[in-house]
Amino acid sequence: MKNSDLTGKVILLLTNSKLPEAWRENGAQALRDVFEDAGYQTDLTLCDDPKKICDCIANETNPGDIVVVGGGDGTMNAVLDTVIENKVVLLPLPLGTANDFARTLTLPDEPLTAARAAIHGQITMLDIGQVNDQTFVNAASIGVPADARHRIDPELKRTFGAISYAVANWKSWQEMTPMELSVSCGDEEPQKLTLRQLTVTNGRYFGGGLRPSENTRPDDGSLHVFAIRDTVDTLSGMDIAAELLFGSVNDSNYAMTMQCNKISITGNDGAPILADGEIISKLPADFTLHPAVLPVFAPNTFFDLVSDNASKEGQADIPQRALVNDIACDTQDLAIRLGAIVPVAKDETLKAACHDGARHLRDISRQFELTLRPYGLPTTSPDPDLHSLEELRDRVMGWLLDNADTRLANGLKTRCENLLAEIDDLDLPTLPDELQTPMRTLNDEIGHLGNIFAKLI
């Protein structure tokens, strides 16, 4: 589907329970203004639940309409099949607790800002995962996350949001019996595994902001698997949590990873499968991928894959374009992560390093932004709502472990090492002169921070 297939009509489908109070009084006029200012005819329908949203899509829309669905991951999961069947274009409005689907699309957490970013973006066709006869867009998990779904305290969820997931997962980790499973990925021979958790991901995020791989996208044509063995103890489990928080378990010592487009799992018959925040199936399970079937309106920041010759017409070219882009994006991302840890770190050295490092990296990011603007870089923005998610999860780690600061320092050290490796891969003299100076400054700053974090471990 292309932007030219659009009808010029936006259907706002909002559930009464998730409607912001200010919108009740004026018919969500502020939201309607976003789309009308962009040139779209806008209709608003208030629905009681996701089923009513699906009924409205099926009965009151035409192919090429944009349907703005307000809710969280469970709501998005509930409307996937209906959106595909009716050939409308989904624009998710983050009004849920976790909003991992919106986060995958790089949508900001604030609804009006998210709507504005998306409607000025473009259509993309996303992959959809399927487990047994149920579809999902983010991830499907067996083991601890599925067990934890039953342990979430509704009052804690209403009060603290994403923090309730972390507390429930901690309880499940402590109390759940590991699973004896047979797992086959693609055409590989089945593996007999004893696991605490197995998660199949299609999107970038799951579980309220966890990111299993830096390169996973819902349009890459693959399902990605990571599994945690029963031999991983509680402290090592917290290391996995830190790895998920800081970007990847691909090279983890504690988690095994796989990539394919079909997965079969047997054993522990009847064990629940959690997908996009809801229990949707049970073991045994067959996972498959449906590539490029879900039309979604995504902001331009989602389209962040570049190659060394990917400059657009009318833009100046730059050597090592993809690597320069990655360094600029990772610098801004690390600055936000450092700033998020400042309020929750207990160790004064860690707190000071994060405070000063965040300030210095923001200065360098501003230099990058000014220097790289003629080249159309950087091509993406940092993870939306990372500030609050980091803070919530860091607080949980602080409550549960006395050495949370040490584990955070270890994650930051790894992040610094990865960024230093990217800088080391640059052929610096080939870059424009005005870019070489901030790049050298960045190298010195990251090296300095990495040394501090290493001493705290």
CSV table of N, CA and C in Angstrom, one decimal, residues 143-152 166-179 195-197 230 232-234 268 400:
chain,number,residue,atom,x,y,z
A,143,GLY,N,6.7,-19.1,29.8
A,143,GLY,CA,7.4,-19.1,31.0
A,143,GLY,C,7.2,-18.0,31.9
A,144,VAL,N,8.2,-17.3,32.4
A,144,VAL,CA,8.1,-16.3,33.4
A,144,VAL,C,7.2,-15.1,33.0
A,145,PRO,N,7.3,-14.5,31.8
A,145,PRO,CA,6.4,-13.4,31.5
A,145,PRO,C,4.9,-13.8,31.4
A,146,ALA,N,4.6,-15.0,30.9
A,146,ALA,CA,3.2,-15.5,30.9
A,146,ALA,C,2.7,-15.8,32.2
A,147,ASP,N,3.5,-16.4,33.1
A,147,ASP,CA,3.1,-16.6,34.5
A,147,ASP,C,2.9,-15.3,35.2
A,148,ALA,N,3.8,-14.3,34.9
A,148,ALA,CA,3.7,-13.0,35.6
A,148,ALA,C,2.4,-12.3,35.3
A,149,ARG,N,1.9,-12.5,34.1
A,149,ARG,CA,0.7,-11.8,33.7
A,149,ARG,C,-0.4,-12.1,34.7
A,150,HIS,N,-0.5,-13.2,35.3
A,150,HIS,CA,-1.5,-13.5,36.3
A,150,HIS,C,-1.2,-12.9,37.7
A,151,ARG,N,0.0,-12.5,37.9
A,151,ARG,CA,0.4,-11.9,39.2
A,151,ARG,C,0.4,-10.4,39.2
A,152,ILE,N,0.1,-9.8,38.1
A,152,ILE,CA,0.1,-8.3,38.1
A,152,ILE,C,-0.9,-7.8,39.1
A,166,ALA,N,7.5,-5.4,36.2
A,166,ALA,CA,8.8,-5.8,36.8
A,166,ALA,C,8.6,-6.5,38.1
A,167,VAL,N,7.7,-6.0,38.9
A,167,VAL,CA,7.4,-6.7,40.2
A,167,VAL,C,6.8,-8.1,40.0
A,168,ALA,N,5.9,-8.2,39.1
A,168,ALA,CA,5.3,-9.5,38.8
A,168,ALA,C,6.3,-10.5,38.2
A,169,ASN,N,7.2,-10.0,37.3
A,169,ASN,CA,8.2,-10.9,36.8
A,169,ASN,C,9.1,-11.4,37.8
A,170,TRP,N,9.5,-10.5,38.8
A,170,TRP,CA,10.4,-10.9,39.9
A,170,TRP,C,9.7,-12.0,40.7
A,171,LYS,N,8.5,-11.9,41.0
A,171,LYS,CA,7.8,-13.0,41.7
A,171,LYS,C,7.8,-14.3,41.0
A,172,SER,N,7.5,-14.2,39.6
A,172,SER,CA,7.5,-15.5,38.8
A,172,SER,C,8.9,-16.1,38.8
A,173,TRP,N,9.9,-15.3,38.6
A,173,TRP,CA,11.3,-15.8,38.5
A,173,TRP,C,11.6,-16.6,39.8
A,174,GLN,N,11.1,-16.1,40.9
A,174,GLN,CA,11.5,-16.7,42.2
A,174,GLN,C,10.7,-18.0,42.4
A,175,GLU,N,9.5,-18.1,41.9
A,175,GLU,CA,8.5,-19.2,42.3
A,175,GLU,C,8.2,-20.2,41.2
A,176,MET,N,8.4,-19.9,39.9
A,176,MET,CA,8.0,-20.7,38.8
A,176,MET,C,9.0,-21.9,38.5
A,177,THR,N,8.4,-23.0,38.3
A,177,THR,CA,9.2,-24.2,37.9
A,177,THR,C,9.7,-24.1,36.5
A,178,PRO,N,11.0,-24.3,36.2
A,178,PRO,CA,11.4,-24.3,34.8
A,178,PRO,C,10.7,-25.3,33.9
A,179,MET,N,10.7,-25.0,32.6
A,179,MET,CA,10.0,-25.8,31.6
A,179,MET,C,10.9,-26.7,30.8
A,195,LEU,N,14.1,-24.4,30.3
A,195,LEU,CA,14.1,-23.0,30.3
A,195,LEU,C,13.3,-22.3,31.3
A,196,ARG,N,13.7,-21.1,31.7
A,196,ARG,CA,12.8,-20.3,32.5
A,196,ARG,C,11.9,-19.5,31.7
A,197,GLN,N,12.4,-19.1,30.5
A,197,GLN,CA,11.6,-18.3,29.6
A,197,GLN,C,12.0,-18.5,28.1
A,230,ASP,N,17.4,-22.7,32.6
A,230,ASP,CA,17.1,-22.9,34.1
A,230,ASP,C,18.3,-22.7,34.9
A,232,VAL,N,20.4,-20.3,34.9
A,232,VAL,CA,20.6,-18.9,35.2
A,232,VAL,C,20.0,-18.6,36.6
A,233,ASP,N,20.9,-18.2,37.5
A,233,ASP,CA,20.4,-17.9,38.9
A,233,ASP,C,19.8,-16.5,38.9
A,234,THR,N,19.4,-16.1,40.1
A,234,THR,CA,18.7,-14.9,40.3
A,234,THR,C,19.5,-13.6,39.9
A,268,ASN,N,5.4,-29.2,28.2
A,268,ASN,CA,4.7,-28.4,29.1
A,268,ASN,C,3.3,-28.0,28.5
A,400,LEU,N,15.2,-4.5,44.8
A,400,LEU,CA,15.4,-5.9,44.9
A,400,LEU,C,16.8,-6.3,45.1
